[in-house]
Amino acid sequence: MPFEKKIYLSSPTMHGEELKYVTEAYETNWMSTIGANINSVESEISKYVGCRSAVALSCGTSALHMAIKYAGEKAYGSTIPGKGALRGHHVFCSDMTFDASVNPVVYECGTPVFIDTEPDTWNMSPEALEKAFEQFPEVKIIVFAHLYGTPSRIDELMKIAREHGAIVIEDAAESLGATYHGRQTGTFGDYNAISFNGNKIITGSSGGMMLTDDEDAAAKVRKWSTQSRDNAPWYQHSELGYNYRMSNVIAGVIRGQLPHLEEHIARKKAVYERYREGLKDLPVTMNPTGDEETTPNYWLSCLLIDPDAMCKWNRTYSTYSYESSPGHSCPDEILDAIAALNAEGRPIWKPMHMQPIFKDNPFIKVTEESVGEDIFARGLCLPSDNKMLPEEQDVIMDAIRRCFR
Ligand SMILES: *Cc1c(COP(=O)(O)O)cnc(C)c1O
């Protein structure tokens, strides 16, 4: 019997305070990209993660765009409007990630070079990054993501970046609240991005922020994101502008969510632990959580099927097929079983080097078979909603178990 009410991968969880701050914006008439909610969330987030400046923007993608544009100007000099800050330059990017991680590099006319994934955290491989610098020693900018809320091997990545004098941008869109060696993600890189998209750990329905300790960068991004108005009595522009600022209404939702961040993380962790316990007897492992000094935010629970427990499967450009056999399964079979329950799972992010749009971009790996390609083939994201009941999760786990019968 399918669930009467659909169980989502990760849906918004509201608490009531959101409405209070949204109403406040309405009643004070700050229905604008200026207002108390914006000021409050900027200062609360910077205090919480421990950075000097947080700039509230329309989404995580615009935060990444501003971070990358600023990094580009810093590395290569100021941009000729319309020419792109990265024209003619390569940028090292995570390979297994959401394409919003990478697109802003292309908005600025740069060429992403994709760095393969490592198995310990499912993030950018420091070994592959090292190899990439041998091939492209001139590269000045690195963008790496913390997938599914598990921080990367940050110390190693940062060490390599610093040795080569590269600017680092952390895509912490999925990892708000996660810590690495006692420090929040989004504070290691030079210019970093978080997201408040509807399916993230906390949400404003949309929204994002650029985080940095560089106050000049924060001031510049504030200017760019509000159409680059010069300090003049009329509309005057000496730089290209963007309409990227966060709305005070959206900021109200985020302001109401912020006090519940820790609680959301605890609930996501409980979901993860229940899967790990409940699926112990199957030939599967859960997504990694990093070393002992790492605390993920457990945004999504993912499953990786053991290589010898994979059934026969095939994926083409846009279709899939599999042949189920006893003791074996594959991500597409499990995703079908989850969908049949009226629940939502998802494939792992399809690596960027496998994307039609990026088929000609360089891809650097250190193993014969790409680690990211392998995780994409054997992995999947499980329904990870905060509001899922243990009984419901049991039904999902039974369905997964049946796939291996
Ligand atoms: C969600 C996400 C983004 C983009 O954030 P938006 O707020 O949706 O623009 C970027 N990178 C990663 C890894 C994400 O998961």
PDB file of N, CA, C and O in Angstrom, residues 37-103:
ATOM      1  N   ASN A  37      14.600  41.976   8.709  1.00  0.00           N
ATOM      2  CA  ASN A  37      14.841  40.527   8.598  1.00  0.00           C
ATOM      3  C   ASN A  37      16.185  40.252   7.915  1.00  0.00           C
ATOM      4  O   ASN A  37      16.917  39.349   8.323  1.00  0.00           O
ATOM      5  N   ILE A  38      16.475  41.011   6.866  1.00  0.00           N
ATOM      6  CA  ILE A  38      17.743  40.815   6.155  1.00  0.00           C
ATOM      7  C   ILE A  38      18.915  41.110   7.096  1.00  0.00           C
ATOM      8  O   ILE A  38      19.849  40.308   7.207  1.00  0.00           O
ATOM      9  N   ASN A  39      18.847  42.254   7.776  1.00  0.00           N
ATOM     10  CA  ASN A  39      19.934  42.599   8.699  1.00  0.00           C
ATOM     11  C   ASN A  39      20.108  41.525   9.757  1.00  0.00           C
ATOM     12  O   ASN A  39      21.231  41.131  10.088  1.00  0.00           O
ATOM     13  N   SER A  40      18.995  41.039  10.263  1.00  0.00           N
ATOM     14  CA  SER A  40      19.051  40.048  11.332  1.00  0.00           C
ATOM     15  C   SER A  40      19.656  38.732  10.840  1.00  0.00           C
ATOM     16  O   SER A  40      20.535  38.168  11.502  1.00  0.00           O
ATOM     17  N   VAL A  41      19.202  38.221   9.692  1.00  0.00           N
ATOM     18  CA  VAL A  41      19.740  36.923   9.249  1.00  0.00           C
ATOM     19  C   VAL A  41      21.213  37.035   8.856  1.00  0.00           C
ATOM     20  O   VAL A  41      21.987  36.101   9.086  1.00  0.00           O
ATOM     21  N   GLU A  42      21.594  38.170   8.313  1.00  0.00           N
ATOM     22  CA  GLU A  42      23.021  38.324   7.985  1.00  0.00           C
ATOM     23  C   GLU A  42      23.874  38.262   9.248  1.00  0.00           C
ATOM     24  O   GLU A  42      24.891  37.578   9.293  1.00  0.00           O
ATOM     25  N   SER A  43      23.435  38.977  10.290  1.00  0.00           N
ATOM     26  CA  SER A  43      24.279  38.991  11.490  1.00  0.00           C
ATOM     27  C   SER A  43      24.184  37.655  12.236  1.00  0.00           C
ATOM     28  O   SER A  43      25.181  37.166  12.761  1.00  0.00           O
ATOM     29  N   GLU A  44      23.012  37.039  12.237  1.00  0.00           N
ATOM     30  CA  GLU A  44      22.898  35.741  12.930  1.00  0.00           C
ATOM     31  C   GLU A  44      23.709  34.643  12.255  1.00  0.00           C
ATOM     32  O   GLU A  44      24.341  33.830  12.927  1.00  0.00           O
ATOM     33  N   ILE A  45      23.653  34.612  10.936  1.00  0.00           N
ATOM     34  CA  ILE A  45      24.414  33.565  10.223  1.00  0.00           C
ATOM     35  C   ILE A  45      25.917  33.785  10.400  1.00  0.00           C
ATOM     36  O   ILE A  45      26.661  32.833  10.671  1.00  0.00           O
ATOM     37  N   SER A  46      26.364  35.035  10.299  1.00  0.00           N
ATOM     38  CA  SER A  46      27.811  35.242  10.427  1.00  0.00           C
ATOM     39  C   SER A  46      28.272  34.891  11.836  1.00  0.00           C
ATOM     40  O   SER A  46      29.352  34.328  12.022  1.00  0.00           O
ATOM     41  N   LYS A  47      27.430  35.171  12.836  1.00  0.00           N
ATOM     42  CA  LYS A  47      27.770  34.789  14.205  1.00  0.00           C
ATOM     43  C   LYS A  47      27.779  33.262  14.342  1.00  0.00           C
ATOM     44  O   LYS A  47      28.685  32.674  14.910  1.00  0.00           O
ATOM     45  N   TYR A  48      26.769  32.622  13.790  1.00  0.00           N
ATOM     46  CA  TYR A  48      26.633  31.162  13.939  1.00  0.00           C
ATOM     47  C   TYR A  48      27.794  30.419  13.281  1.00  0.00           C
ATOM     48  O   TYR A  48      28.398  29.546  13.892  1.00  0.00           O
ATOM     49  N   VAL A  49      28.106  30.768  12.026  1.00  0.00           N
ATOM     50  CA  VAL A  49      29.172  30.005  11.365  1.00  0.00           C
ATOM     51  C   VAL A  49      30.556  30.508  11.770  1.00  0.00           C
ATOM     52  O   VAL A  49      31.523  29.753  11.729  1.00  0.00           O
ATOM     53  N   GLY A  50      30.633  31.778  12.168  1.00  0.00           N
ATOM     54  CA  GLY A  50      31.923  32.323  12.566  1.00  0.00           C
ATOM     55  C   GLY A  50      32.681  32.932  11.404  1.00  0.00           C
ATOM     56  O   GLY A  50      33.825  32.572  11.140  1.00  0.00           O
ATOM     57  N   CYS A  51      32.027  33.844  10.690  1.00  0.00           N
ATOM     58  CA  CYS A  51      32.740  34.598   9.644  1.00  0.00           C
ATOM     59  C   CYS A  51      32.423  36.082   9.851  1.00  0.00           C
ATOM     60  O   CYS A  51      31.473  36.424  10.536  1.00  0.00           O
ATOM     61  N   ARG A  52      33.233  36.929   9.253  1.00  0.00           N
ATOM     62  CA  ARG A  52      33.058  38.358   9.472  1.00  0.00           C
ATOM     63  C   ARG A  52      31.806  38.903   8.757  1.00  0.00           C
ATOM     64  O   ARG A  52      31.065  39.684   9.320  1.00  0.00           O
ATOM     65  N   SER A  53      31.606  38.475   7.523  1.00  0.00           N
ATOM     66  CA  SER A  53      30.493  39.027   6.741  1.00  0.00           C
ATOM     67  C   SER A  53      29.659  37.938   6.082  1.00  0.00           C
ATOM     68  O   SER A  53      30.197  36.964   5.572  1.00  0.00           O
ATOM     69  N   ALA A  54      28.339  38.169   6.082  1.00  0.00           N
ATOM     70  CA  ALA A  54      27.414  37.326   5.329  1.00  0.00           C
ATOM     71  C   ALA A  54      26.565  38.266   4.482  1.00  0.00           C
ATOM     72  O   ALA A  54      26.010  39.227   5.005  1.00  0.00           O
ATOM     73  N   VAL A  55      26.508  38.016   3.191  1.00  0.00           N
ATOM     74  CA  VAL A  55      25.713  38.866   2.292  1.00  0.00           C
ATOM     75  C   VAL A  55      24.515  38.070   1.798  1.00  0.00           C
ATOM     76  O   VAL A  55      24.664  37.042   1.135  1.00  0.00           O
ATOM     77  N   ALA A  56      23.309  38.554   2.140  1.00  0.00           N
ATOM     78  CA  ALA A  56      22.076  37.832   1.795  1.00  0.00           C
ATOM     79  C   ALA A  56      21.728  38.048   0.332  1.00  0.00           C
ATOM     80  O   ALA A  56      21.596  39.188  -0.128  1.00  0.00           O
ATOM     81  N   LEU A  57      21.550  36.944  -0.398  1.00  0.00           N
ATOM     82  CA  LEU A  57      21.301  37.018  -1.836  1.00  0.00           C
ATOM     83  C   LEU A  57      20.084  36.169  -2.212  1.00  0.00           C
ATOM     84  O   LEU A  57      19.520  35.478  -1.374  1.00  0.00           O
ATOM     85  N   SER A  58      19.717  36.237  -3.489  1.00  0.00           N
ATOM     86  CA  SER A  58      18.471  35.603  -3.925  1.00  0.00           C
ATOM     87  C   SER A  58      18.529  34.079  -3.880  1.00  0.00           C
ATOM     88  O   SER A  58      17.505  33.428  -3.750  1.00  0.00           O
ATOM     89  N   CYS A  59      19.698  33.495  -4.019  1.00  0.00           N
ATOM     90  CA  CYS A  59      19.822  32.033  -3.965  1.00  0.00           C
ATOM     91  C   CYS A  59      21.287  31.638  -3.813  1.00  0.00           C
ATOM     92  O   CYS A  59      22.184  32.490  -3.906  1.00  0.00           O
ATOM     93  N   GLY A  60      21.504  30.359  -3.601  1.00  0.00           N
ATOM     94  CA  GLY A  60      22.866  29.856  -3.476  1.00  0.00           C
ATOM     95  C   GLY A  60      23.653  30.040  -4.770  1.00  0.00           C
ATOM     96  O   GLY A  60      24.859  30.315  -4.752  1.00  0.00           O
ATOM     97  N   THR A  61      22.963  29.883  -5.890  1.00  0.00           N
ATOM     98  CA  THR A  61      23.634  30.027  -7.180  1.00  0.00           C
ATOM     99  C   THR A  61      24.139  31.460  -7.376  1.00  0.00           C
ATOM    100  O   THR A  61      25.257  31.664  -7.864  1.00  0.00           O
ATOM    101  N   SER A  62      23.329  32.452  -6.984  1.00  0.00           N
ATOM    102  CA  SER A  62      23.796  33.836  -7.131  1.00  0.00           C
ATOM    103  C   SER A  62      24.945  34.117  -6.156  1.00  0.00           C
ATOM    104  O   SER A  62      25.868  34.880  -6.479  1.00  0.00           O
ATOM    105  N   ALA A  63      24.904  33.475  -4.980  1.00  0.00           N
ATOM    106  CA  ALA A  63      26.024  33.628  -4.030  1.00  0.00           C
ATOM    107  C   ALA A  63      27.303  33.062  -4.638  1.00  0.00           C
ATOM    108  O   ALA A  63      28.374  33.680  -4.568  1.00  0.00           O
ATOM    109  N   LEU A  64      27.191  31.889  -5.268  1.00  0.00           N
ATOM    110  CA  LEU A  64      28.360  31.291  -5.925  1.00  0.00           C
ATOM    111  C   LEU A  64      28.829  32.177  -7.075  1.00  0.00           C
ATOM    112  O   LEU A  64      30.039  32.356  -7.285  1.00  0.00           O
ATOM    113  N   HIS A  65      27.872  32.728  -7.823  1.00  0.00           N
ATOM    114  CA  HIS A  65      28.241  33.594  -8.949  1.00  0.00           C
ATOM    115  C   HIS A  65      29.049  34.805  -8.462  1.00  0.00           C
ATOM    116  O   HIS A  65      30.111  35.118  -8.995  1.00  0.00           O
ATOM    117  N   MET A  66      28.548  35.443  -7.417  1.00  0.00           N
ATOM    118  CA  MET A  66      29.250  36.625  -6.899  1.00  0.00           C
ATOM    119  C   MET A  66      30.629  36.251  -6.342  1.00  0.00           C
ATOM    120  O   MET A  66      31.614  36.963  -6.537  1.00  0.00           O
ATOM    121  N   ALA A  67      30.693  35.102  -5.651  1.00  0.00           N
ATOM    122  CA  ALA A  67      31.969  34.636  -5.091  1.00  0.00           C
ATOM    123  C   ALA A  67      32.974  34.381  -6.212  1.00  0.00           C
ATOM    124  O   ALA A  67      34.141  34.788  -6.131  1.00  0.00           O
ATOM    125  N   ILE A  68      32.502  33.729  -7.256  1.00  0.00           N
ATOM    126  CA  ILE A  68      33.389  33.362  -8.363  1.00  0.00           C
ATOM    127  C   ILE A  68      33.809  34.597  -9.158  1.00  0.00           C
ATOM    128  O   ILE A  68      34.968  34.736  -9.556  1.00  0.00           O
ATOM    129  N   LYS A  69      32.875  35.515  -9.357  1.00  0.00           N
ATOM    130  CA  LYS A  69      33.228  36.743 -10.077  1.00  0.00           C
ATOM    131  C   LYS A  69      34.273  37.535  -9.274  1.00  0.00           C
ATOM    132  O   LYS A  69      35.254  38.026  -9.827  1.00  0.00           O
ATOM    133  N   TYR A  70      34.059  37.617  -7.955  1.00  0.00           N
ATOM    134  CA  TYR A  70      35.015  38.362  -7.134  1.00  0.00           C
ATOM    135  C   TYR A  70      36.392  37.698  -7.172  1.00  0.00           C
ATOM    136  O   TYR A  70      37.425  38.363  -7.324  1.00  0.00           O
ATOM    137  N   ALA A  71      36.384  36.360  -7.046  1.00  0.00           N
ATOM    138  CA  ALA A  71      37.654  35.609  -7.108  1.00  0.00           C
ATOM    139  C   ALA A  71      38.337  35.838  -8.450  1.00  0.00           C
ATOM    140  O   ALA A  71      39.565  36.012  -8.520  1.00  0.00           O
ATOM    141  N   GLY A  72      37.554  35.853  -9.507  1.00  0.00           N
ATOM    142  CA  GLY A  72      38.095  36.062 -10.851  1.00  0.00           C
ATOM    143  C   GLY A  72      38.758  37.425 -10.989  1.00  0.00           C
ATOM    144  O   GLY A  72      39.865  37.554 -11.524  1.00  0.00           O
ATOM    145  N   GLU A  73      38.100  38.453 -10.464  1.00  0.00           N
ATOM    146  CA  GLU A  73      38.680  39.806 -10.537  1.00  0.00           C
ATOM    147  C   GLU A  73      39.957  39.887  -9.713  1.00  0.00           C
ATOM    148  O   GLU A  73      40.917  40.542 -10.096  1.00  0.00           O
ATOM    149  N   LYS A  74      39.926  39.215  -8.574  1.00  0.00           N
ATOM    150  CA  LYS A  74      41.091  39.241  -7.700  1.00  0.00           C
ATOM    151  C   LYS A  74      42.286  38.537  -8.374  1.00  0.00           C
ATOM    152  O   LYS A  74      43.420  38.999  -8.309  1.00  0.00           O
ATOM    153  N   ALA A  75      41.994  37.418  -9.022  1.00  0.00           N
ATOM    154  CA  ALA A  75      43.065  36.637  -9.641  1.00  0.00           C
ATOM    155  C   ALA A  75      43.548  37.240 -10.952  1.00  0.00           C
ATOM    156  O   ALA A  75      44.737  37.189 -11.264  1.00  0.00           O
ATOM    157  N   TYR A  76      42.636  37.807 -11.728  1.00  0.00           N
ATOM    158  CA  TYR A  76      42.988  38.179 -13.106  1.00  0.00           C
ATOM    159  C   TYR A  76      42.749  39.652 -13.444  1.00  0.00           C
ATOM    160  O   TYR A  76      42.915  40.064 -14.588  1.00  0.00           O
ATOM    161  N   GLY A  77      42.311  40.433 -12.451  1.00  0.00           N
ATOM    162  CA  GLY A  77      42.071  41.854 -12.731  1.00  0.00           C
ATOM    163  C   GLY A  77      40.619  42.105 -13.069  1.00  0.00           C
ATOM    164  O   GLY A  77      39.864  41.171 -13.328  1.00  0.00           O
ATOM    165  N   SER A  78      40.210  43.383 -13.049  1.00  0.00           N
ATOM    166  CA  SER A  78      38.786  43.688 -13.140  1.00  0.00           C
ATOM    167  C   SER A  78      38.240  43.357 -14.535  1.00  0.00           C
ATOM    168  O   SER A  78      38.951  43.321 -15.521  1.00  0.00           O
ATOM    169  N   THR A  79      36.928  43.092 -14.527  1.00  0.00           N
ATOM    170  CA  THR A  79      36.262  42.547 -15.707  1.00  0.00           C
ATOM    171  C   THR A  79      35.819  43.644 -16.659  1.00  0.00           C
ATOM    172  O   THR A  79      35.285  44.661 -16.227  1.00  0.00           O
ATOM    173  N   ILE A  80      36.001  43.423 -17.936  1.00  0.00           N
ATOM    174  CA  ILE A  80      35.373  44.287 -18.936  1.00  0.00           C
ATOM    175  C   ILE A  80      33.919  43.828 -19.036  1.00  0.00           C
ATOM    176  O   ILE A  80      33.664  42.635 -19.240  1.00  0.00           O
ATOM    177  N   PRO A  81      32.939  44.750 -18.838  1.00  0.00           N
ATOM    178  CA  PRO A  81      31.541  44.317 -18.807  1.00  0.00           C
ATOM    179  C   PRO A  81      31.182  43.415 -19.996  1.00  0.00           C
ATOM    180  O   PRO A  81      31.478  43.736 -21.140  1.00  0.00           O
ATOM    181  N   GLY A  82      30.591  42.269 -19.662  1.00  0.00           N
ATOM    182  CA  GLY A  82      30.164  41.346 -20.701  1.00  0.00           C
ATOM    183  C   GLY A  82      31.231  40.365 -21.141  1.00  0.00           C
ATOM    184  O   GLY A  82      30.937  39.427 -21.888  1.00  0.00           O
ATOM    185  N   LYS A  83      32.453  40.559 -20.698  1.00  0.00           N
ATOM    186  CA  LYS A  83      33.543  39.669 -21.143  1.00  0.00           C
ATOM    187  C   LYS A  83      33.759  38.479 -20.200  1.00  0.00           C
ATOM    188  O   LYS A  83      34.374  37.496 -20.587  1.00  0.00           O
ATOM    189  N   GLY A  84      33.277  38.608 -18.955  1.00  0.00           N
ATOM    190  CA  GLY A  84      33.470  37.503 -18.006  1.00  0.00           C
ATOM    191  C   GLY A  84      34.793  37.629 -17.278  1.00  0.00           C
ATOM    192  O   GLY A  84      35.829  37.882 -17.884  1.00  0.00           O
ATOM    193  N   ALA A  85      34.743  37.419 -15.974  1.00  0.00           N
ATOM    194  CA  ALA A  85      35.955  37.583 -15.148  1.00  0.00           C
ATOM    195  C   ALA A  85      36.943  36.445 -15.350  1.00  0.00           C
ATOM    196  O   ALA A  85      38.088  36.542 -14.938  1.00  0.00           O
ATOM    197  N   LEU A  86      36.503  35.345 -15.951  1.00  0.00           N
ATOM    198  CA  LEU A  86      37.356  34.152 -16.054  1.00  0.00           C
ATOM    199  C   LEU A  86      37.670  33.777 -17.496  1.00  0.00           C
ATOM    200  O   LEU A  86      38.134  32.671 -17.763  1.00  0.00           O
ATOM    201  N   ARG A  87      37.399  34.682 -18.426  1.00  0.00           N
ATOM    202  CA  ARG A  87      37.609  34.346 -19.848  1.00  0.00           C
ATOM    203  C   ARG A  87      39.038  33.862 -20.093  1.00  0.00           C
ATOM    204  O   ARG A  87      39.998  34.513 -19.703  1.00  0.00           O
ATOM    205  N   GLY A  88      39.121  32.686 -20.719  1.00  0.00           N
ATOM    206  CA  GLY A  88      40.434  32.142 -21.060  1.00  0.00           C
ATOM    207  C   GLY A  88      41.115  31.407 -19.915  1.00  0.00           C
ATOM    208  O   GLY A  88      42.261  31.002 -20.046  1.00  0.00           O
ATOM    209  N   HIS A  89      40.407  31.246 -18.789  1.00  0.00           N
ATOM    210  CA  HIS A  89      41.039  30.615 -17.626  1.00  0.00           C
ATOM    211  C   HIS A  89      40.326  29.330 -17.210  1.00  0.00           C
ATOM    212  O   HIS A  89      39.107  29.228 -17.307  1.00  0.00           O
ATOM    213  N   HIS A  90      41.111  28.383 -16.718  1.00  0.00           N
ATOM    214  CA  HIS A  90      40.566  27.152 -16.160  1.00  0.00           C
ATOM    215  C   HIS A  90      40.288  27.328 -14.668  1.00  0.00           C
ATOM    216  O   HIS A  90      41.005  28.056 -13.985  1.00  0.00           O
ATOM    217  N   VAL A  91      39.265  26.649 -14.182  1.00  0.00           N
ATOM    218  CA  VAL A  91      38.935  26.648 -12.753  1.00  0.00           C
ATOM    219  C   VAL A  91      38.719  25.197 -12.330  1.00  0.00           C
ATOM    220  O   VAL A  91      38.029  24.449 -13.023  1.00  0.00           O
ATOM    221  N   PHE A  92      39.338  24.796 -11.206  1.00  0.00           N
ATOM    222  CA  PHE A  92      39.155  23.427 -10.710  1.00  0.00           C
ATOM    223  C   PHE A  92      37.834  23.332  -9.951  1.00  0.00           C
ATOM    224  O   PHE A  92      37.578  24.125  -9.036  1.00  0.00           O
ATOM    225  N   CYS A  93      37.005  22.347 -10.320  1.00  0.00           N
ATOM    226  CA  CYS A  93      35.668  22.221  -9.726  1.00  0.00           C
ATOM    227  C   CYS A  93      35.409  20.781  -9.295  1.00  0.00           C
ATOM    228  O   CYS A  93      35.896  19.839  -9.921  1.00  0.00           O
ATOM    229  N   SER A  94      34.587  20.630  -8.255  1.00  0.00           N
ATOM    230  CA  SER A  94      34.092  19.302  -7.878  1.00  0.00           C
ATOM    231  C   SER A  94      33.406  18.689  -9.091  1.00  0.00           C
ATOM    232  O   SER A  94      32.735  19.382  -9.852  1.00  0.00           O
ATOM    233  N   ASP A  95      33.566  17.385  -9.233  1.00  0.00           N
ATOM    234  CA  ASP A  95      32.976  16.685 -10.378  1.00  0.00           C
ATOM    235  C   ASP A  95      31.595  16.133 -10.034  1.00  0.00           C
ATOM    236  O   ASP A  95      30.640  16.302 -10.785  1.00  0.00           O
ATOM    237  N   MET A  96      31.512  15.482  -8.871  1.00  0.00           N
ATOM    238  CA  MET A  96      30.223  14.916  -8.468  1.00  0.00           C
ATOM    239  C   MET A  96      29.523  15.951  -7.585  1.00  0.00           C
ATOM    240  O   MET A  96      29.812  16.079  -6.398  1.00  0.00           O
ATOM    241  N   THR A  97      28.632  16.707  -8.186  1.00  0.00           N
ATOM    242  CA  THR A  97      27.924  17.772  -7.475  1.00  0.00           C
ATOM    243  C   THR A  97      26.733  18.187  -8.317  1.00  0.00           C
ATOM    244  O   THR A  97      26.536  17.695  -9.434  1.00  0.00           O
ATOM    245  N   PHE A  98      25.932  19.105  -7.785  1.00  0.00           N
ATOM    246  CA  PHE A  98      24.826  19.705  -8.523  1.00  0.00           C
ATOM    247  C   PHE A  98      25.419  20.718  -9.505  1.00  0.00           C
ATOM    248  O   PHE A  98      26.401  21.387  -9.185  1.00  0.00           O
ATOM    249  N   ASP A  99      24.834  20.847 -10.676  1.00  0.00           N
ATOM    250  CA  ASP A  99      25.468  21.707 -11.685  1.00  0.00           C
ATOM    251  C   ASP A  99      25.462  23.194 -11.309  1.00  0.00           C
ATOM    252  O   ASP A  99      26.229  23.975 -11.879  1.00  0.00           O
ATOM    253  N   ALA A 100      24.652  23.563 -10.306  1.00  0.00           N
ATOM    254  CA  ALA A 100      24.686  24.956  -9.840  1.00  0.00           C
ATOM    255  C   ALA A 100      26.038  25.304  -9.214  1.00  0.00           C
ATOM    256  O   ALA A 100      26.396  26.474  -9.101  1.00  0.00           O
ATOM    257  N   SER A 101      26.785  24.280  -8.789  1.00  0.00           N
ATOM    258  CA  SER A 101      28.152  24.478  -8.276  1.00  0.00           C
ATOM    259  C   SER A 101      29.061  25.060  -9.351  1.00  0.00           C
ATOM    260  O   SER A 101      30.000  25.781  -9.060  1.00  0.00           O
ATOM    261  N   VAL A 102      28.798  24.667 -10.568  1.00  0.00           N
ATOM    262  CA  VAL A 102      29.737  24.840 -11.670  1.00  0.00           C
ATOM    263  C   VAL A 102      29.287  25.932 -12.645  1.00  0.00           C
ATOM    264  O   VAL A 102      30.112  26.658 -13.210  1.00  0.00           O
ATOM    265  N   ASN A 103      27.980  26.058 -12.838  1.00  0.00           N
ATOM    266  CA  ASN A 103      27.467  26.998 -13.839  1.00  0.00           C
ATOM    267  C   ASN A 103      28.017  28.410 -13.692  1.00  0.00           C
ATOM    268  O   ASN A 103      28.350  29.039 -14.705  1.00  0.00           O
TER     269      ASN A 103
END
